[in-house]
Amino acid sequence: MLLFQDLAQEGAEEILSEEKTLSVIDLVFNGGTGSVIIISVLFLMLGVALYIYFERLLAVNAASKIDKNFMNQIRDHVTTGKLEAAKLLCAQTDSPVARLTEKGISRIGKPLDDINTAIENAGTLEVYKLEKNVSVLATVAGAAPMIGFLGTVIGMILAFHEMAISGGQAQMGSLASGIYTAMTTTVAGLIVGIIAYIGYNHLVNRTDKVVHKMEANAVEFLDLLNEPL
């Protein structure tokens, strides 16, 4: 009697061990063709989202770095009439703030409104460069859960189809396959959507800080031109 109990216990432990070793690959490929296709699309979207996030993050970080003494040096050059030296300093500084300042310096001598307009136009181009492809993250954040829910609908259709063709006598294994597809695609879609959404909002916040810095330096430069010589 004890021998049978030991064998039953060992069998149960083996089953639990098999369940615990279920890998991500098993989750993907055990859901059927529909699950594999949908989750493959979601993984592709995740790869695109991660690439855009890190590429834009590096670009925004580079744009936010500028020497704290930059505007002080520009002030010294402009007040002493060394406009070429100021332009050279801007050209050597690779940042949106420097490019806006260079645009303003190139318009010195014209009405202040013209200088302000030139800086605003240049600022619009710089913001466009910073936000390049960021909208793709928003698209992925919205589309990924919907694609996951599409897999859910497909999985439930498959489950009910099995019930329909079996006259309501379908085996649990047949039903479980459709439900399995529904659950795995939903989880995958939500994971991709959440990652893309967090990445999008983080980039938007970082970009806003850079834009604020650009505006502050533009105002400082215009105030410099308004100061009496």
XYZ file of N, CA and C in Angstrom, residues 71-72 75 215-225 227:
45
model
N 25.855 80.443 -22.724
C 25.184 81.733 -22.908
C 26.032 82.889 -22.378
N 26.841 82.643 -21.359
C 27.735 83.699 -20.873
C 28.771 84.061 -21.929
N 27.039 85.985 -24.619
C 26.807 87.358 -24.157
C 28.073 88.194 -24.323
N 13.413 77.208 -25.007
C 12.646 78.440 -24.859
C 13.310 79.403 -23.892
N 13.836 78.865 -22.787
C 14.488 79.720 -21.794
C 15.719 80.398 -22.374
N 16.511 79.667 -23.131
C 17.705 80.254 -23.737
C 17.352 81.238 -24.843
N 16.260 80.972 -25.571
C 15.825 81.917 -26.609
C 15.399 83.233 -25.978
N 14.672 83.159 -24.874
C 14.252 84.371 -24.168
C 15.474 85.120 -23.645
N 16.444 84.375 -23.114
C 17.659 85.012 -22.594
C 18.420 85.724 -23.709
N 18.466 85.095 -24.897
C 19.162 85.716 -26.017
C 18.447 86.979 -26.476
N 17.116 86.943 -26.545
C 16.359 88.131 -26.945
C 16.507 89.247 -25.915
N 16.540 88.896 -24.638
C 16.773 89.900 -23.602
C 18.150 90.536 -23.757
N 19.120 89.711 -24.183
C 20.474 90.235 -24.423
C 20.449 91.292 -25.518
N 19.682 91.071 -26.573
C 19.617 92.036 -27.673
C 18.899 93.311 -27.260
N 19.178 94.665 -24.289
C 19.957 95.412 -23.307
C 20.672 96.577 -23.985
